[in-house]
Amino acid sequence: MKKGLLALALFCLINCVSAQDIQLVPPTKTGGKPLMEALNERQSHRSFEYKEMPTQTLSDLLWAAYGFNREDKRTVPSSQNRQEVDVYVMLSSGIYIYDAKDNILKMKEKGDFRKALGQPNISDNASLTLIYVANMDKASNREAGFIDSGFIAQNVYLYCASVGLGSVARGSFTRPDLHNTLKLTDKQEITFVQPVGYIK
């Protein structure tokens, strides 16, 4: 009897935790504007009108940023294919990590932590902010983490241009505060952040 109750409690706990994750829908890999048009319209935006992003748009955005387009290979290059960057997603509901293989946002912290991003006129009005975190144990060198994050950011810019969203790459934030908020290790380094949202 006790074993049965324990198993039931464990099952409920696991389901409660996993229910906080966000299962993404399959990304749409066709359509959008032609590449040359997206390049022509790529620009930085700092004024957003807050709206929640539909799950399909979120899934498409993350796949364009850092998804897999063939076995163990992503939509962006990385130095020696080390894939040392993790993409954190900050929503008003919490902090998540993008798991491209399982197409899921795994919750890391529940709650609204957007104040840690600084510049609330930008971060509070964007639908979300992408945070690029380089694992220096995996990187070939420190510079590689920043360069590879830049590839991701450009894909985000082009996706946004393709669908009419706005974005801006930011290096202006208090690194120790955000590092602590994300509960990162000494071997993890935030390269920069990139809010994405609806243009005001």
PDB file of C-alpha atoms in Angstrom:
ATOM      1  CA  MET A   1       0.000   0.000   0.000  1.00  0.00           C
ATOM      2  CA  LYS A   2       2.749   2.418   1.006  1.00  0.00           C
ATOM      3  CA  LYS A   3       4.736   1.565  -2.119  1.00  0.00           C
ATOM      4  CA  GLY A   4       1.673   2.252  -4.240  1.00  0.00           C
ATOM      5  CA  LEU A   5       1.103   5.647  -2.623  1.00  0.00           C
ATOM      6  CA  LEU A   6       4.771   6.516  -3.018  1.00  0.00           C
ATOM      7  CA  ALA A   7       4.698   5.599  -6.706  1.00  0.00           C
ATOM      8  CA  LEU A   8       1.546   7.666  -7.202  1.00  0.00           C
ATOM      9  CA  ALA A   9       3.087  10.673  -5.451  1.00  0.00           C
ATOM     10  CA  LEU A  10       6.227  10.375  -7.574  1.00  0.00           C
ATOM     11  CA  PHE A  11       4.147  10.126 -10.748  1.00  0.00           C
ATOM     12  CA  CYS A  12       2.177  13.256  -9.810  1.00  0.00           C
ATOM     13  CA  LEU A  13       5.378  15.136  -9.005  1.00  0.00           C
ATOM     14  CA  ILE A  14       6.979  14.259 -12.337  1.00  0.00           C
ATOM     15  CA  ASN A  15       3.873  15.246 -14.257  1.00  0.00           C
ATOM     16  CA  CYS A  16       3.567  18.498 -12.325  1.00  0.00           C
ATOM     17  CA  VAL A  17       7.148  19.452 -13.152  1.00  0.00           C
ATOM     18  CA  SER A  18       6.956  18.417 -16.800  1.00  0.00           C
ATOM     19  CA  ALA A  19       3.668  20.298 -17.189  1.00  0.00           C
ATOM     20  CA  GLN A  20       5.627  23.517 -16.723  1.00  0.00           C
ATOM     21  CA  ASP A  21       7.616  22.814 -19.877  1.00  0.00           C
ATOM     22  CA  ILE A  22       6.308  24.106 -23.196  1.00  0.00           C
ATOM     23  CA  GLN A  23       5.951  21.477 -25.905  1.00  0.00           C
ATOM     24  CA  LEU A  24       6.449  23.240 -29.214  1.00  0.00           C
ATOM     25  CA  VAL A  25       4.591  22.357 -32.388  1.00  0.00           C
ATOM     26  CA  PRO A  26       6.595  21.150 -35.416  1.00  0.00           C
ATOM     27  CA  PRO A  27       8.252  24.148 -37.093  1.00  0.00           C
ATOM     28  CA  THR A  28       7.146  25.292 -40.527  1.00  0.00           C
ATOM     29  CA  LYS A  29      10.157  24.929 -42.822  1.00  0.00           C
ATOM     30  CA  THR A  30       8.674  26.298 -46.032  1.00  0.00           C
ATOM     31  CA  GLY A  31       7.358  29.671 -47.151  1.00  0.00           C
ATOM     32  CA  GLY A  32       8.384  33.082 -45.899  1.00  0.00           C
ATOM     33  CA  LYS A  33       9.935  35.908 -47.863  1.00  0.00           C
ATOM     34  CA  PRO A  34      12.730  35.263 -50.359  1.00  0.00           C
ATOM     35  CA  LEU A  35      16.182  35.571 -48.788  1.00  0.00           C
ATOM     36  CA  MET A  36      17.134  38.736 -50.670  1.00  0.00           C
ATOM     37  CA  GLU A  37      13.960  40.486 -49.500  1.00  0.00           C
ATOM     38  CA  ALA A  38      14.585  39.443 -45.896  1.00  0.00           C
ATOM     39  CA  LEU A  39      18.164  40.731 -46.116  1.00  0.00           C
ATOM     40  CA  ASN A  40      16.923  44.016 -47.534  1.00  0.00           C
ATOM     41  CA  GLU A  41      14.419  44.412 -44.670  1.00  0.00           C
ATOM     42  CA  ARG A  42      16.695  43.275 -41.834  1.00  0.00           C
ATOM     43  CA  GLN A  43      17.043  45.981 -39.183  1.00  0.00           C
ATOM     44  CA  SER A  44      17.094  46.501 -35.420  1.00  0.00           C
ATOM     45  CA  HIS A  45      13.930  47.499 -33.565  1.00  0.00           C
ATOM     46  CA  ARG A  46      13.769  48.742 -29.976  1.00  0.00           C
ATOM     47  CA  SER A  47      10.093  49.705 -29.676  1.00  0.00           C
ATOM     48  CA  PHE A  48       7.663  46.848 -29.147  1.00  0.00           C
ATOM     49  CA  GLU A  49       3.986  46.416 -28.398  1.00  0.00           C
ATOM     50  CA  TYR A  50       3.611  43.551 -25.954  1.00  0.00           C
ATOM     51  CA  LYS A  51       1.743  40.550 -27.304  1.00  0.00           C
ATOM     52  CA  GLU A  52       2.113  36.887 -26.499  1.00  0.00           C
ATOM     53  CA  MET A  53       3.729  35.026 -29.350  1.00  0.00           C
ATOM     54  CA  PRO A  54       1.689  32.143 -30.845  1.00  0.00           C
ATOM     55  CA  THR A  55       3.230  28.727 -30.318  1.00  0.00           C
ATOM     56  CA  GLN A  56       3.716  28.187 -34.055  1.00  0.00           C
ATOM     57  CA  THR A  57       5.622  31.451 -34.423  1.00  0.00           C
ATOM     58  CA  LEU A  58       7.716  30.648 -31.354  1.00  0.00           C
ATOM     59  CA  SER A  59       8.545  27.210 -32.718  1.00  0.00           C
ATOM     60  CA  ASP A  60       9.474  28.600 -36.132  1.00  0.00           C
ATOM     61  CA  LEU A  61      11.624  31.332 -34.577  1.00  0.00           C
ATOM     62  CA  LEU A  62      13.595  28.923 -32.408  1.00  0.00           C
ATOM     63  CA  TRP A  63      14.100  26.433 -35.219  1.00  0.00           C
ATOM     64  CA  ALA A  64      15.402  29.200 -37.490  1.00  0.00           C
ATOM     65  CA  ALA A  65      17.681  30.368 -34.692  1.00  0.00           C
ATOM     66  CA  TYR A  66      19.209  27.102 -33.552  1.00  0.00           C
ATOM     67  CA  GLY A  67      17.223  24.101 -34.711  1.00  0.00           C
ATOM     68  CA  PHE A  68      18.446  20.964 -36.449  1.00  0.00           C
ATOM     69  CA  ASN A  69      18.107  20.853 -40.230  1.00  0.00           C
ATOM     70  CA  ARG A  70      19.879  17.485 -40.607  1.00  0.00           C
ATOM     71  CA  GLU A  71      21.190  14.840 -38.231  1.00  0.00           C
ATOM     72  CA  ASP A  72      23.250  16.485 -35.481  1.00  0.00           C
ATOM     73  CA  LYS A  73      23.701  19.616 -37.620  1.00  0.00           C
ATOM     74  CA  ARG A  74      22.005  22.920 -36.967  1.00  0.00           C
ATOM     75  CA  THR A  75      20.673  25.842 -38.975  1.00  0.00           C
ATOM     76  CA  VAL A  76      23.813  27.778 -37.987  1.00  0.00           C
ATOM     77  CA  PRO A  77      27.491  26.822 -38.070  1.00  0.00           C
ATOM     78  CA  SER A  78      29.660  26.536 -34.968  1.00  0.00           C
ATOM     79  CA  SER A  79      33.407  26.313 -34.529  1.00  0.00           C
ATOM     80  CA  GLN A  80      34.435  22.680 -35.123  1.00  0.00           C
ATOM     81  CA  ASN A  81      30.722  21.815 -34.799  1.00  0.00           C
ATOM     82  CA  ARG A  82      31.022  22.011 -31.020  1.00  0.00           C
ATOM     83  CA  GLN A  83      27.548  23.533 -30.657  1.00  0.00           C
ATOM     84  CA  GLU A  84      28.637  25.174 -27.420  1.00  0.00           C
ATOM     85  CA  VAL A  85      25.839  27.739 -27.239  1.00  0.00           C
ATOM     86  CA  ASP A  86      22.605  27.192 -25.328  1.00  0.00           C
ATOM     87  CA  VAL A  87      19.597  29.364 -26.131  1.00  0.00           C
ATOM     88  CA  TYR A  88      17.680  30.476 -23.063  1.00  0.00           C
ATOM     89  CA  VAL A  89      14.231  31.969 -23.581  1.00  0.00           C
ATOM     90  CA  MET A  90      12.893  34.490 -21.094  1.00  0.00           C
ATOM     91  CA  LEU A  91       9.119  34.856 -21.089  1.00  0.00           C
ATOM     92  CA  SER A  92       6.906  36.642 -18.586  1.00  0.00           C
ATOM     93  CA  SER A  93       6.099  33.194 -17.168  1.00  0.00           C
ATOM     94  CA  GLY A  94       9.667  32.073 -16.572  1.00  0.00           C
ATOM     95  CA  ILE A  95      13.083  31.136 -17.918  1.00  0.00           C
ATOM     96  CA  TYR A  96      13.355  28.231 -20.346  1.00  0.00           C
ATOM     97  CA  ILE A  97      16.070  26.393 -22.269  1.00  0.00           C
ATOM     98  CA  TYR A  98      15.442  25.468 -25.890  1.00  0.00           C
ATOM     99  CA  ASP A  99      15.845  21.740 -26.480  1.00  0.00           C
ATOM    100  CA  ALA A 100      15.980  21.510 -30.271  1.00  0.00           C
ATOM    101  CA  LYS A 101      16.110  17.714 -30.435  1.00  0.00           C
ATOM    102  CA  ASP A 102      12.879  17.249 -28.501  1.00  0.00           C
ATOM    103  CA  ASN A 103      11.401  20.537 -29.775  1.00  0.00           C
ATOM    104  CA  ILE A 104      10.538  21.688 -26.280  1.00  0.00           C
ATOM    105  CA  LEU A 105      11.174  24.614 -23.957  1.00  0.00           C
ATOM    106  CA  LYS A 106      12.349  23.187 -20.649  1.00  0.00           C
ATOM    107  CA  MET A 107      11.515  25.374 -17.686  1.00  0.00           C
ATOM    108  CA  LYS A 108      14.497  26.377 -15.602  1.00  0.00           C
ATOM    109  CA  GLU A 109      12.890  28.957 -13.322  1.00  0.00           C
ATOM    110  CA  LYS A 110       9.238  29.899 -12.883  1.00  0.00           C
ATOM    111  CA  GLY A 111       8.349  33.579 -12.512  1.00  0.00           C
ATOM    112  CA  ASP A 112       8.883  36.951 -14.144  1.00  0.00           C
ATOM    113  CA  PHE A 113      12.610  37.732 -14.181  1.00  0.00           C
ATOM    114  CA  ARG A 114      12.635  40.302 -16.976  1.00  0.00           C
ATOM    115  CA  LYS A 115      13.977  43.063 -14.728  1.00  0.00           C
ATOM    116  CA  ALA A 116      17.318  41.214 -14.746  1.00  0.00           C
ATOM    117  CA  LEU A 117      17.602  42.047 -18.461  1.00  0.00           C
ATOM    118  CA  GLY A 118      17.734  45.810 -17.839  1.00  0.00           C
ATOM    119  CA  GLN A 119      16.285  48.409 -20.211  1.00  0.00           C
ATOM    120  CA  PRO A 120      12.651  47.646 -19.249  1.00  0.00           C
ATOM    121  CA  ASN A 121      11.350  49.837 -22.073  1.00  0.00           C
ATOM    122  CA  ILE A 122      12.656  47.103 -24.393  1.00  0.00           C
ATOM    123  CA  SER A 123      12.578  43.865 -22.398  1.00  0.00           C
ATOM    124  CA  ASP A 124       9.144  44.384 -20.795  1.00  0.00           C
ATOM    125  CA  ASN A 125       7.431  45.072 -24.118  1.00  0.00           C
ATOM    126  CA  ALA A 126       9.083  42.365 -26.218  1.00  0.00           C
ATOM    127  CA  SER A 127       7.241  39.046 -26.445  1.00  0.00           C
ATOM    128  CA  LEU A 128      10.382  37.258 -25.315  1.00  0.00           C
ATOM    129  CA  THR A 129      14.119  37.656 -24.988  1.00  0.00           C
ATOM    130  CA  LEU A 130      16.628  35.116 -26.249  1.00  0.00           C
ATOM    131  CA  ILE A 131      19.735  34.787 -24.092  1.00  0.00           C
ATOM    132  CA  TYR A 132      22.802  33.184 -25.642  1.00  0.00           C
ATOM    133  CA  VAL A 133      24.959  31.265 -23.182  1.00  0.00           C
ATOM    134  CA  ALA A 134      28.282  29.770 -24.256  1.00  0.00           C
ATOM    135  CA  ASN A 135      29.630  26.707 -22.466  1.00  0.00           C
ATOM    136  CA  MET A 136      33.338  27.430 -22.329  1.00  0.00           C
ATOM    137  CA  ASP A 137      34.125  23.795 -21.537  1.00  0.00           C
ATOM    138  CA  LYS A 138      32.817  22.898 -25.007  1.00  0.00           C
ATOM    139  CA  ALA A 139      34.036  25.947 -26.942  1.00  0.00           C
ATOM    140  CA  SER A 140      37.317  25.803 -28.850  1.00  0.00           C
ATOM    141  CA  ASN A 141      38.093  29.231 -27.360  1.00  0.00           C
ATOM    142  CA  ARG A 142      36.244  32.110 -25.713  1.00  0.00           C
ATOM    143  CA  GLU A 143      35.885  34.098 -28.924  1.00  0.00           C
ATOM    144  CA  ALA A 144      34.141  31.173 -30.630  1.00  0.00           C
ATOM    145  CA  GLY A 145      31.207  31.408 -28.237  1.00  0.00           C
ATOM    146  CA  PHE A 146      30.622  35.035 -29.182  1.00  0.00           C
ATOM    147  CA  ILE A 147      31.071  34.411 -32.901  1.00  0.00           C
ATOM    148  CA  ASP A 148      28.723  31.432 -32.915  1.00  0.00           C
ATOM    149  CA  SER A 149      26.123  33.432 -30.980  1.00  0.00           C
ATOM    150  CA  GLY A 150      26.344  36.014 -33.751  1.00  0.00           C
ATOM    151  CA  PHE A 151      25.349  33.402 -36.326  1.00  0.00           C
ATOM    152  CA  ILE A 152      22.260  32.583 -34.257  1.00  0.00           C
ATOM    153  CA  ALA A 153      21.357  36.243 -33.878  1.00  0.00           C
ATOM    154  CA  GLN A 154      21.552  36.841 -37.622  1.00  0.00           C
ATOM    155  CA  ASN A 155      19.189  33.932 -38.277  1.00  0.00           C
ATOM    156  CA  VAL A 156      16.787  35.510 -35.781  1.00  0.00           C
ATOM    157  CA  TYR A 157      17.065  38.866 -37.536  1.00  0.00           C
ATOM    158  CA  LEU A 158      16.307  37.279 -40.905  1.00  0.00           C
ATOM    159  CA  TYR A 159      13.375  35.272 -39.565  1.00  0.00           C
ATOM    160  CA  CYS A 160      11.940  38.414 -37.996  1.00  0.00           C
ATOM    161  CA  ALA A 161      12.327  40.307 -41.272  1.00  0.00           C
ATOM    162  CA  SER A 162      10.580  37.456 -43.061  1.00  0.00           C
ATOM    163  CA  VAL A 163       7.479  37.494 -40.836  1.00  0.00           C
ATOM    164  CA  GLY A 164       7.281  41.143 -39.787  1.00  0.00           C
ATOM    165  CA  LEU A 165       8.628  40.874 -36.240  1.00  0.00           C
ATOM    166  CA  GLY A 166      11.234  43.126 -34.654  1.00  0.00           C
ATOM    167  CA  SER A 167      14.440  42.315 -32.826  1.00  0.00           C
ATOM    168  CA  VAL A 168      17.670  43.857 -31.570  1.00  0.00           C
ATOM    169  CA  ALA A 169      20.908  42.281 -30.358  1.00  0.00           C
ATOM    170  CA  ARG A 170      21.939  43.771 -27.005  1.00  0.00           C
ATOM    171  CA  GLY A 171      25.160  43.681 -25.054  1.00  0.00           C
ATOM    172  CA  SER A 172      24.022  46.300 -22.530  1.00  0.00           C
ATOM    173  CA  PHE A 173      22.935  44.398 -19.440  1.00  0.00           C
ATOM    174  CA  THR A 174      24.390  43.747 -16.000  1.00  0.00           C
ATOM    175  CA  ARG A 175      26.172  40.460 -16.551  1.00  0.00           C
ATOM    176  CA  PRO A 176      26.574  39.386 -12.896  1.00  0.00           C
ATOM    177  CA  ASP A 177      22.873  39.966 -12.191  1.00  0.00           C
ATOM    178  CA  LEU A 178      21.681  38.041 -15.232  1.00  0.00           C
ATOM    179  CA  HIS A 179      24.278  35.311 -14.652  1.00  0.00           C
ATOM    180  CA  ASN A 180      22.949  34.805 -11.125  1.00  0.00           C
ATOM    181  CA  THR A 181      19.325  34.923 -12.276  1.00  0.00           C
ATOM    182  CA  LEU A 182      19.999  32.121 -14.759  1.00  0.00           C
ATOM    183  CA  LYS A 183      21.974  30.206 -12.098  1.00  0.00           C
ATOM    184  CA  LEU A 184      24.859  29.636 -14.469  1.00  0.00           C
ATOM    185  CA  THR A 185      28.173  28.009 -13.600  1.00  0.00           C
ATOM    186  CA  ASP A 186      31.593  29.639 -13.851  1.00  0.00           C
ATOM    187  CA  LYS A 187      32.098  27.812 -17.149  1.00  0.00           C
ATOM    188  CA  GLN A 188      29.020  29.380 -18.726  1.00  0.00           C
ATOM    189  CA  GLU A 189      29.149  32.889 -20.159  1.00  0.00           C
ATOM    190  CA  ILE A 190      26.344  35.066 -21.497  1.00  0.00           C
ATOM    191  CA  THR A 191      27.404  36.471 -24.847  1.00  0.00           C
ATOM    192  CA  PHE A 192      24.461  38.790 -25.494  1.00  0.00           C
ATOM    193  CA  VAL A 193      20.680  38.942 -25.421  1.00  0.00           C
ATOM    194  CA  GLN A 194      18.139  39.457 -28.191  1.00  0.00           C
ATOM    195  CA  PRO A 195      14.563  40.589 -27.512  1.00  0.00           C
ATOM    196  CA  VAL A 196      11.970  39.666 -30.136  1.00  0.00           C
ATOM    197  CA  GLY A 197       8.501  41.104 -30.448  1.00  0.00           C
ATOM    198  CA  TYR A 198       5.828  42.971 -32.345  1.00  0.00           C
ATOM    199  CA  ILE A 199       6.955  46.303 -33.760  1.00  0.00           C
ATOM    200  CA  LYS A 200       5.269  49.345 -32.263  1.00  0.00           C
TER     201      LYS A 200
END
